Coordinates of C-alpha atoms in Angstrom, one line a residue:
X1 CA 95.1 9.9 72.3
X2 CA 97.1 13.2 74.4
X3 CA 99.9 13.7 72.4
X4 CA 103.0 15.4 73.1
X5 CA 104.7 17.0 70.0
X6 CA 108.4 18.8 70.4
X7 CA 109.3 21.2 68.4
X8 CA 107.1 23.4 66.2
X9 CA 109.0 23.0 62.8
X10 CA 107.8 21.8 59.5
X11 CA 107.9 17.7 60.7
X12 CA 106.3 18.9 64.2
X13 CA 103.5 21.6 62.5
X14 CA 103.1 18.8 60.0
X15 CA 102.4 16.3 62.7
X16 CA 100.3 18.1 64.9
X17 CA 98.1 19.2 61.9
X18 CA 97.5 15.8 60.8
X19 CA 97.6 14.2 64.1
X20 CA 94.6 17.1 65.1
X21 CA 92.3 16.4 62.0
X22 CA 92.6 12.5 63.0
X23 CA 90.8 13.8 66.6
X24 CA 93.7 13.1 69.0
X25 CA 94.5 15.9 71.3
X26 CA 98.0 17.6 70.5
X27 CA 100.4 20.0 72.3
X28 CA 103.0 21.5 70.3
X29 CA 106.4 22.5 72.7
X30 CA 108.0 24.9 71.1
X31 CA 111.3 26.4 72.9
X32 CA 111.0 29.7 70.3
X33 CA 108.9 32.5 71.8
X34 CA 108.4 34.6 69.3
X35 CA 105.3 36.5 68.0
X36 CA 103.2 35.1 65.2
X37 CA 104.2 37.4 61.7
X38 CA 101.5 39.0 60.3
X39 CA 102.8 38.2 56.2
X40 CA 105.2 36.5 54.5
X41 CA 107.8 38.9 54.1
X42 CA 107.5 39.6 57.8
X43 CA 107.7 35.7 58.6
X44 CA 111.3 35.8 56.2
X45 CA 112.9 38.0 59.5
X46 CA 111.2 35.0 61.9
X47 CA 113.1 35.1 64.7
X48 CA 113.4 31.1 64.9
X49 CA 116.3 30.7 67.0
X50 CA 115.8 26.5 67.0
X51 CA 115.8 26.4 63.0
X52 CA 119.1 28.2 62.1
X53 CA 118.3 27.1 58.6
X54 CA 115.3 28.7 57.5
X55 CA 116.4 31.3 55.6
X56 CA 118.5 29.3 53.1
X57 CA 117.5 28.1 49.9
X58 CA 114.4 25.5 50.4
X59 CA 112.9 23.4 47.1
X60 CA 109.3 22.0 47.8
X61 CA 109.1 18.9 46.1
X62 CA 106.4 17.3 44.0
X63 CA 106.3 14.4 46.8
X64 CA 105.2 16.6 49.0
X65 CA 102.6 18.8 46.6
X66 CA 101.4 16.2 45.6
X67 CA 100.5 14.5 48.9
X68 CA 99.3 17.9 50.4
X69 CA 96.9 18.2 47.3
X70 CA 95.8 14.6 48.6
X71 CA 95.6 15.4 52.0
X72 CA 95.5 18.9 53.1
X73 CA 94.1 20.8 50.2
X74 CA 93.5 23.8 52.1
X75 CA 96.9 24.2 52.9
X76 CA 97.7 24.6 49.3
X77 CA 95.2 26.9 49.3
X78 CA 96.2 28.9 51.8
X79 CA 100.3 29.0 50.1
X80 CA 99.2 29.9 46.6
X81 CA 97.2 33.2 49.0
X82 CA 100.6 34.0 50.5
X83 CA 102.2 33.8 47.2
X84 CA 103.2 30.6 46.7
X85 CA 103.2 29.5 42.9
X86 CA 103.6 25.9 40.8
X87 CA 106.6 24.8 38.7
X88 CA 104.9 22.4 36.5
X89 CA 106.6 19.9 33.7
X90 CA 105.8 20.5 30.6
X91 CA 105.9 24.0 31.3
X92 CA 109.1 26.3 30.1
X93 CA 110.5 23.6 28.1
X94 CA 113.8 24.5 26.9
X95 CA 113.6 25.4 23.2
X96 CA 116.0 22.1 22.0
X97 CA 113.1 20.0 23.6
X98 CA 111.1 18.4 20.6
X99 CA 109.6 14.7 21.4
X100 CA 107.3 16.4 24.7
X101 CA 103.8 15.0 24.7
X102 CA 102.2 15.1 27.6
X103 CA 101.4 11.5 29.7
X104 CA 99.0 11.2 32.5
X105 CA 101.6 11.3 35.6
X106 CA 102.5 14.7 34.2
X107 CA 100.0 16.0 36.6
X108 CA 101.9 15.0 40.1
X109 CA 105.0 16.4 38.6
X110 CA 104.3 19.7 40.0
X111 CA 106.9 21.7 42.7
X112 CA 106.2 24.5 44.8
X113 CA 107.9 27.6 44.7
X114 CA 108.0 29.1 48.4
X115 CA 110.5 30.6 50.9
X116 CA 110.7 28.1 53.6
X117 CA 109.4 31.0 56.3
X118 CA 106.2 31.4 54.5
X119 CA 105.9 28.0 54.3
X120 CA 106.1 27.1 57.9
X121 CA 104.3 30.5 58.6
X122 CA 101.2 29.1 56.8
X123 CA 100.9 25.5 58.1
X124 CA 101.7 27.4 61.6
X125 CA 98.9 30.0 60.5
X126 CA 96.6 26.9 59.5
X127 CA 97.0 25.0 62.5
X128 CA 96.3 27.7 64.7
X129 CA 93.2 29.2 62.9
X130 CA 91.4 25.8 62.9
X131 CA 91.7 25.6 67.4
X132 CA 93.0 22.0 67.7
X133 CA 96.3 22.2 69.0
X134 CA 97.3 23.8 72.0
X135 CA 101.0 25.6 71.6
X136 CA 103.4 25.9 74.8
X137 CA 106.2 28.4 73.5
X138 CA 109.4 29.7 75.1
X139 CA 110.5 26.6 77.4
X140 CA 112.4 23.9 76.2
X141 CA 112.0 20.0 77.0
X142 CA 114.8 18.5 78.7
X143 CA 114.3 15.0 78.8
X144 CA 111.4 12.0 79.1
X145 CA 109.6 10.8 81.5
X146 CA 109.2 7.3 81.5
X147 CA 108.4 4.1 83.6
X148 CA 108.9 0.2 82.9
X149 CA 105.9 -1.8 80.4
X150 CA 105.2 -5.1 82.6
X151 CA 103.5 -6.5 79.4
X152 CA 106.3 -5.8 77.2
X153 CA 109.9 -5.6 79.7
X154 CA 110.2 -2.4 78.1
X155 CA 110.8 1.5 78.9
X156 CA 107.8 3.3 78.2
X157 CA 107.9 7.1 77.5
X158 CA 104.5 8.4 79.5
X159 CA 105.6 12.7 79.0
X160 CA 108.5 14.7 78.9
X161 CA 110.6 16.8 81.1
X162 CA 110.8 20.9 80.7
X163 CA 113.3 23.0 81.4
X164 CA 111.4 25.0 84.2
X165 CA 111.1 21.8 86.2
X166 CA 107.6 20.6 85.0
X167 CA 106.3 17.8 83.1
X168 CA 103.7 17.7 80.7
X169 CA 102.2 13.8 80.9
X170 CA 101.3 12.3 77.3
X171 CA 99.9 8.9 75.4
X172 CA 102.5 9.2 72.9
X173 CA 105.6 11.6 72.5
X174 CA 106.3 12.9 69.1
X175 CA 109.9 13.9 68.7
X176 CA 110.4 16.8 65.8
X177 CA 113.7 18.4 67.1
X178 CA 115.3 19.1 63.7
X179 CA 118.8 18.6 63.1
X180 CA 119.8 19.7 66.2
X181 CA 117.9 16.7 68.1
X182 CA 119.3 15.7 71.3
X183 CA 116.8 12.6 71.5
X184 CA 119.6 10.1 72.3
X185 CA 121.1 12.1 75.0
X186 CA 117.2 11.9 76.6
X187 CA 117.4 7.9 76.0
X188 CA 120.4 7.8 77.2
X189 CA 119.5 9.5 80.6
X190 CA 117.2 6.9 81.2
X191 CA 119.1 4.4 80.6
X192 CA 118.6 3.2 77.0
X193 CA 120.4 3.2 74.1
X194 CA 123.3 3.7 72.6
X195 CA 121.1 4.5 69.8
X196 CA 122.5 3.1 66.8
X197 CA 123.7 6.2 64.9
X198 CA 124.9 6.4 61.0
X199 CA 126.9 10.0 60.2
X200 CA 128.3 11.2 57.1
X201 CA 129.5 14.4 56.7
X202 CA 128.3 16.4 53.2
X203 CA 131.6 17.7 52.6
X204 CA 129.9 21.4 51.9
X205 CA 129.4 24.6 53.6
X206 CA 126.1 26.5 52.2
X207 CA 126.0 30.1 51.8
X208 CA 122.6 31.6 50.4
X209 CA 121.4 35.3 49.7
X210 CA 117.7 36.1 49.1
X211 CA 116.9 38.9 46.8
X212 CA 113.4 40.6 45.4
X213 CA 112.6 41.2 41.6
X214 CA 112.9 45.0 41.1
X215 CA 108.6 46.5 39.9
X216 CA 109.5 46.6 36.4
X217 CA 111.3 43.5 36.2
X218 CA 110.8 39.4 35.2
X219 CA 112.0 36.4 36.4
X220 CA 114.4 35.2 33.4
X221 CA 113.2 32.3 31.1
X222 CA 113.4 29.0 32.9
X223 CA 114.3 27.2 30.1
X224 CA 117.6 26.4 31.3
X225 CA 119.9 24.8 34.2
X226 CA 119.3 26.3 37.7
X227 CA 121.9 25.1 39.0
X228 CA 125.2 23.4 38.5
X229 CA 128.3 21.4 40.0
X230 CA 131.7 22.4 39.1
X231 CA 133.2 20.0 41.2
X232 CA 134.9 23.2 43.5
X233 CA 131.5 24.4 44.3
X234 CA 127.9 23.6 43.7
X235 CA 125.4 26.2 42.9
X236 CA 121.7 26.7 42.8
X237 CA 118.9 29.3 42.3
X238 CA 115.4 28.9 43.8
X239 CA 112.4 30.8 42.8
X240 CA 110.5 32.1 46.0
X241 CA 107.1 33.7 46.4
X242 CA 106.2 37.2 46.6
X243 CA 108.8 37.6 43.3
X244 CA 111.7 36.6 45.6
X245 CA 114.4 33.8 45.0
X246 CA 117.7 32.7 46.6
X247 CA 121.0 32.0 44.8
X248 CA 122.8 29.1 47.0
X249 CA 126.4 28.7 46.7
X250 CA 127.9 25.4 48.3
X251 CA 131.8 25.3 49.1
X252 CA 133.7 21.9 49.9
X253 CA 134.7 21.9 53.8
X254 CA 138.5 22.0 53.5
X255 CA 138.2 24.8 51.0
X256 CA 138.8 27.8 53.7
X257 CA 139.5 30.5 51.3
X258 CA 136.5 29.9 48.9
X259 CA 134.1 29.9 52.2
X260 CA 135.6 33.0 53.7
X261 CA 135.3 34.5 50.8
X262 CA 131.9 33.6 49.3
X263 CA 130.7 35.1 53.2
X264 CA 130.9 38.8 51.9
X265 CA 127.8 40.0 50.2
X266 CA 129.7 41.6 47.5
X267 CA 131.9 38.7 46.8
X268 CA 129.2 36.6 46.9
X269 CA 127.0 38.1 44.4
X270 CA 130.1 38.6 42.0
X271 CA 130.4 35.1 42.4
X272 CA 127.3 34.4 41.3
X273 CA 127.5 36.8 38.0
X274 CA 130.0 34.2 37.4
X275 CA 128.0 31.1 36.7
X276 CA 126.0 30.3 33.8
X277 CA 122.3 29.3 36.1
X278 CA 122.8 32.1 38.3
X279 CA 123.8 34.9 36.1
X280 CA 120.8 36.5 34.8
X281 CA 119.1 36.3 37.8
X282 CA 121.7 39.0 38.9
X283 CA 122.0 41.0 35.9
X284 CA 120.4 44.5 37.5
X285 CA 116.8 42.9 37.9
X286 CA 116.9 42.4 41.6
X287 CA 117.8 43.6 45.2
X288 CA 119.0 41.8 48.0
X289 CA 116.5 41.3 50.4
X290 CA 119.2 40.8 53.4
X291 CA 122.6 42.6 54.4
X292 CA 124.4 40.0 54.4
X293 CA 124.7 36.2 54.0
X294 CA 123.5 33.3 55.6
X295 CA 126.5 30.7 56.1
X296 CA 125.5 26.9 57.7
X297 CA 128.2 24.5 58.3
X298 CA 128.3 21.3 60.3
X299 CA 126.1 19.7 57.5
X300 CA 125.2 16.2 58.0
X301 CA 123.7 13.2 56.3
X302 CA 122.9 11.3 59.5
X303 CA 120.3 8.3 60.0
X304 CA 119.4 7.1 63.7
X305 CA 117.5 3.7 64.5
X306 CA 115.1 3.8 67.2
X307 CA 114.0 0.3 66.3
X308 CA 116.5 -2.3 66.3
X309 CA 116.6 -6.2 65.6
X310 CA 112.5 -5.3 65.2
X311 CA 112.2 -4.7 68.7
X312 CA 111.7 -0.8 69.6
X313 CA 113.9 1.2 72.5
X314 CA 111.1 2.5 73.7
X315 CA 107.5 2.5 73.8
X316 CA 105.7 5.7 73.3
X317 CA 107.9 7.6 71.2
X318 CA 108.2 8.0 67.7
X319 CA 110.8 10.6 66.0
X320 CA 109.7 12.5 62.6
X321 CA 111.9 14.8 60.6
X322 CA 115.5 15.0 61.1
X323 CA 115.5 14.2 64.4
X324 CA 115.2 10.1 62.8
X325 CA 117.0 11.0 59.0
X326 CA 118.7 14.2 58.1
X327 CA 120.3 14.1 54.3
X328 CA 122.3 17.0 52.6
X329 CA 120.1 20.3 52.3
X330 CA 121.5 20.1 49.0
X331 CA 119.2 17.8 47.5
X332 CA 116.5 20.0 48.7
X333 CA 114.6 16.9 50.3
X334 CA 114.1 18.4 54.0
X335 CA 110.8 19.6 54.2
X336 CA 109.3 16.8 51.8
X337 CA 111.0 14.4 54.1
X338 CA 109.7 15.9 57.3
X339 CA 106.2 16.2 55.8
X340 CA 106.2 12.4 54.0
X341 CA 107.6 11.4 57.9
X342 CA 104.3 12.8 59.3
X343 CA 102.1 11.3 57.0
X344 CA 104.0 7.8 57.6
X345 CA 103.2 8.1 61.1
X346 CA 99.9 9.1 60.7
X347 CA 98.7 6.0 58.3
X348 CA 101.1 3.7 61.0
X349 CA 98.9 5.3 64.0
X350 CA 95.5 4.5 62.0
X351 CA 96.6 1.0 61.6
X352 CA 97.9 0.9 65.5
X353 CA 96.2 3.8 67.8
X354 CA 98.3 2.7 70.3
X355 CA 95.5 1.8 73.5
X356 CA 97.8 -1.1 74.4
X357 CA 101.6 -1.9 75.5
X358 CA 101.1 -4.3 72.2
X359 CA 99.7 -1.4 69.9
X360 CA 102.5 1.2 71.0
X361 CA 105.0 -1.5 70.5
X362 CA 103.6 -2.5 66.6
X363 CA 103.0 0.9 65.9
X364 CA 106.6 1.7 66.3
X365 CA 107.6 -1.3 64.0
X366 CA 105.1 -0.4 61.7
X367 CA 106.5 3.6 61.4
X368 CA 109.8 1.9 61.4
X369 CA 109.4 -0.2 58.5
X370 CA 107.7 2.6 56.7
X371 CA 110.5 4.9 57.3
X372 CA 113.3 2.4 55.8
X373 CA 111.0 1.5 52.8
X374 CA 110.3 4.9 51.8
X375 CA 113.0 7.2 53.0
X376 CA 115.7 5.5 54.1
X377 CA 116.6 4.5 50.8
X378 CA 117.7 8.2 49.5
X379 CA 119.9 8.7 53.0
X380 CA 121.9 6.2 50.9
X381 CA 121.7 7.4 48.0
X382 CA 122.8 10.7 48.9
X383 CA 125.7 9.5 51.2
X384 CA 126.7 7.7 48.1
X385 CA 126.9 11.0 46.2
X386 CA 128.2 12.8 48.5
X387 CA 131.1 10.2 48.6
X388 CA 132.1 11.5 45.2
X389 CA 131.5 15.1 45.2
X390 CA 133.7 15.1 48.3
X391 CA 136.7 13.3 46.3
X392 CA 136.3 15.2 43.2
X393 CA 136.9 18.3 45.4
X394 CA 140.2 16.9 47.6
X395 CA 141.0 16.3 43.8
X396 CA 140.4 19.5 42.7
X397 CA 141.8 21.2 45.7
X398 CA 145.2 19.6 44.9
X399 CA 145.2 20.6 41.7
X400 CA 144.9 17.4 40.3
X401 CA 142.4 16.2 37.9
X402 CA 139.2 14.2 38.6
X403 CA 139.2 12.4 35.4
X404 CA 142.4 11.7 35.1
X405 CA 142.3 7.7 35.5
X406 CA 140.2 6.9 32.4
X407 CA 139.9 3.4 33.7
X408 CA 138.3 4.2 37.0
X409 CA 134.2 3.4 36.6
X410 CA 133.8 6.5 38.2
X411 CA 135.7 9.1 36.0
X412 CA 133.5 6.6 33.2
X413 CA 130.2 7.8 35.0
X414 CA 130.7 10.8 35.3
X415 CA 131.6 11.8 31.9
X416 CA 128.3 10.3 31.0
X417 CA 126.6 12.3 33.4
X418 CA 128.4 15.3 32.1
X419 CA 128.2 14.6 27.8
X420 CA 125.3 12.3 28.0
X421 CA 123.0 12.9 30.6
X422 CA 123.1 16.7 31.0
X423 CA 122.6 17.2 27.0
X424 CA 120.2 14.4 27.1
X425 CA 118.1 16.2 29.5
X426 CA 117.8 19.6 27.1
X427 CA 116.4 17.3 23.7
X428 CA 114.5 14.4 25.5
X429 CA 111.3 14.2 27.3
X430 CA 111.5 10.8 28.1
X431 CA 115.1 11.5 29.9
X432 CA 114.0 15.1 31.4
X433 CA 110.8 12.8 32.5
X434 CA 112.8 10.1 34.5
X435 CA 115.1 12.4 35.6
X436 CA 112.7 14.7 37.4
X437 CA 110.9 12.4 38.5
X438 CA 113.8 11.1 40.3
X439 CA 114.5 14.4 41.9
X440 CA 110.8 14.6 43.3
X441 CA 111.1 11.4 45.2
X442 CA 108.6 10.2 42.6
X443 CA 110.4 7.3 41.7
X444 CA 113.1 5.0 43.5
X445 CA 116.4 6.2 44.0
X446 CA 118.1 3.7 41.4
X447 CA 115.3 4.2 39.0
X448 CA 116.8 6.3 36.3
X449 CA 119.6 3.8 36.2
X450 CA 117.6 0.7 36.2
X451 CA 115.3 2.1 33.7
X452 CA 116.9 0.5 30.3
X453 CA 115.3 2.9 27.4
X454 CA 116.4 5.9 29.6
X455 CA 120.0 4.9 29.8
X456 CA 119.9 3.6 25.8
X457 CA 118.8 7.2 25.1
X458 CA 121.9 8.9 27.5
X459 CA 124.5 6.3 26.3
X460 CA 123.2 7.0 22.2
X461 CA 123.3 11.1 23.3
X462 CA 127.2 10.3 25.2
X463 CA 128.7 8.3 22.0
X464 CA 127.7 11.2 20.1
X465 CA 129.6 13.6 21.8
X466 CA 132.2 13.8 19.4
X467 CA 130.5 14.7 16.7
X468 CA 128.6 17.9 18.3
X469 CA 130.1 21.3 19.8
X470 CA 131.9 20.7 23.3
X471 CA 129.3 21.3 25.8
X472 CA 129.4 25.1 27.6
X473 CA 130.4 25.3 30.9
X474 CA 128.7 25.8 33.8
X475 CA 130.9 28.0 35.2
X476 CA 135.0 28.5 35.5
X477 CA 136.1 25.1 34.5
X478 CA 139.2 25.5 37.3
X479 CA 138.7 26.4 40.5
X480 CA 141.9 29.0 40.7
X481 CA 140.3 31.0 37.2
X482 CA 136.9 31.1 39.6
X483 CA 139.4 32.7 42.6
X484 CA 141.0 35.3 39.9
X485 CA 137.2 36.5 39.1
X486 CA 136.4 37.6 42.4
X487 CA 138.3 40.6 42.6
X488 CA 135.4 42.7 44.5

């Protein structure tokens, strides 16, 4: 099969790699022109244009390890080379831990600890070492090229348009046009759609800054929290390779002073000397690696259906990455979506290749189905949370308080999130288990909940909460003591 892929991110670089080894013939449009960096540290000042957010904070998860170890071994290969290194569990267990023994699904509980540049930069480097896919950089596509199905009654996608005029003529378009996707403007230029569209907006405004461990220095001990939520902001701090890391600071929308301020370097790093996770990490034994700091706004958790009533828009096309589901960057679940996206398609193509009007039409059902089985499900979840955050802010940004009503289910939750969960999660392996499990896409979203010996051991560790010291804060419990502290 001549495939089309646009976009030469991680869902598109994922694709065409997988889509290459299967023996199908792939072009990769990429509207970036910019030459290939020759090392990591190079590839972190990638001028990628079409992926504003590739140098913020990025988490790898053990979804997507674990199905590269699976699948693409030598890709892991080729990241531990650059500098990429493992976070596994079991490993820099916080002293308080005492029940750990290890079980056998310990094993695929493994993250990666990468900048997203180097990351890209290898699967880029790996795809174009092995010769398969052919790259055509520094035009954009502009829309699809299509033509009525008599078999089927419906539009069928045979290329796409480019901005210089030309067409490129394909079997099957891949669509990997990251956030910034304008695949239903295409459809809709052709005369389909409106494409059913789901959007929710995060509520947050990242800011990250990237720094490098100093010769002489370590990384501190890992044994705590590496990251937090104070309700006013959320913070987070990522190990990178190379001895790099990030420190992420995430201010609600409405909050205009926090986000100006949090947008000057200086600010921004006495901000982070101000939270428990992120303290030590800027305690003397680093450098920034950047002048200033990388702000993103206009964050979405957005879901598009291409499929509808189990009938398909189009024939031809399939969407990967964020271009079908984007969540909150937040949750650090973008590149293990895009990836787990690519390998969904791939095991729906194997199924489906696609020769016939019939085969394009199932295959798209089938990649649909897969895609609201397996992903969809944490779009939910994640607009659910992000329902919550964003009212404990408005709360916070009156100056009222978010716990106030002791009779609302929520203020209940989340004081056993806060005094059962959190503590639970420093003493007990089978709750530090579930629960990272459940951040690594390992296990349904709901799964921690449903599990009944987990939540016995958070509700035993919350009804004890009187009868141990008040937990320590993650940071400035009130959001204008936070604004007093950031006198630079």
């Amino acid at each position: 099969m001549d495939v089309v892929v646009v976009g030469g991110g991680v869902s598109g670089l994922s694709t065409a790699l997988k889509l290459s080894r299967a023996e199908h013939q792939v072009t990769v449009i990429e509207r970036d022109d910019t030459p290939m960096p020759d090392s990591p540290d190079e590839a972190f000042f990638w001028d990628r244009r079409g992926a504003p957010q590739v140098r913020h904070s990025h988490a790898f998860l053990a979804r997507l390890v674990t199905l590269l170890k699976a699948n693409e071994p030598d890709v892991v290969a080729r990241l531990y080379e650059a500098g990429a290194t493992e976070l596994r569990f079991g490993e820099d267990l916080p002293p308080t831990m005492t029940n750990y023994a290890p079980e056998p699904g310990d094993d695929e509980l493994t993250m990666l600890t990468c900048r997203r540049t180097t990351f890209e930069w290898v699967l880029r480097r790996v795809v174009l070492d092995e010769g398969r896919v052919r790259f055509q950089v520094g035009v954009g596509v502009s829309g699809l090229v299509h033509e009525s199905d008599a078999e089927t009654g419906l539009p069928r996608i045979t290329g796409v348009r480019l901005e210089d005029g030309s067409e490129r003529r394909a079997d099957l378009v891949v669509v990997a046009g990251g956030r910034r996707s304008v695949l239903p403007e295409w459809l809709t230029d052709i005369g389909v759609g409106p494409v059913p569209e789901f959007v929710e907006d995060t509520g947050i405004v990242y800011a990250s800054r990237f720094y490098r461990l100093k010769p002489d220095a370590e990384y501190p001990p890992r044994t705590g929290p590496i990251g937090g939520d104070l309700g006013y902001i959320k913070y987070g701090v990522f190990v990178g390779d190379n001895r790099t890391f990030s420190i992420t600071l995430a201010a609600p929308t409405d909050d205009s002073d926090l986000r100006t301020r949090l947008a000057d370097p200086a600010v921004f790093d006495e901000a982070a000397r101000q939270l428990v996770a992120t303290a030590p990490y800027l305690d003397g034994r680093a450098d920034p690696i950047m002048d200033g700091v990388y702000v993103m706004a206009g964050l979405l958790n957005r879901r598009r259906d291409y499929v509808v009533d189990g009938q398909p828009l189009v024939l031809g096309m399939l969407p990967v990455g964020d271009a079908v589901i984007c969540t909150n960057p937040l949750y650090g679940r973008g590149c293990s979506i895009g990836y787990w996206g690519a390998h969904l398609m791939c095991e729906s193509l194997s199924k489906f290749p696609g020769r016939t009007p019939t085969e394009l039409l199932d295959l798209a059902v089938d990649y649909d189905a897969a895609i609201s089985r397996e992903i969809v499900p944490w779009y939910r979840s994640g607009v659910e949370q992000d329902a919550e955050a964003r009212r404990v802010a408005a709360a916070l940004l009156r100056g009222d308080d978010p716990d106030g009503d002791t009779s609302d289910p929520k203020t209940m939750m989340r004081s056993v999130l806060r005094e059962g969960l959190l503590p639970a999660l420093r003493s007990d392996a089978v709750v530090l288990r579930a629960f990272m499990r459940n951040l690594n896409l390992l296990s349904a979203p709901d799964a921690l909940m449903k599990d009944a010996e987990v939540m016995n051991r958070v509700f035993a560790v919350w009804q004890d909460r009187e009868n141990r010291p008040a937990e320590v804060p993650m940071g400035p419990k009130k959001r204008s003591d936070f604004l007093a502290l950031l006198h630079t």
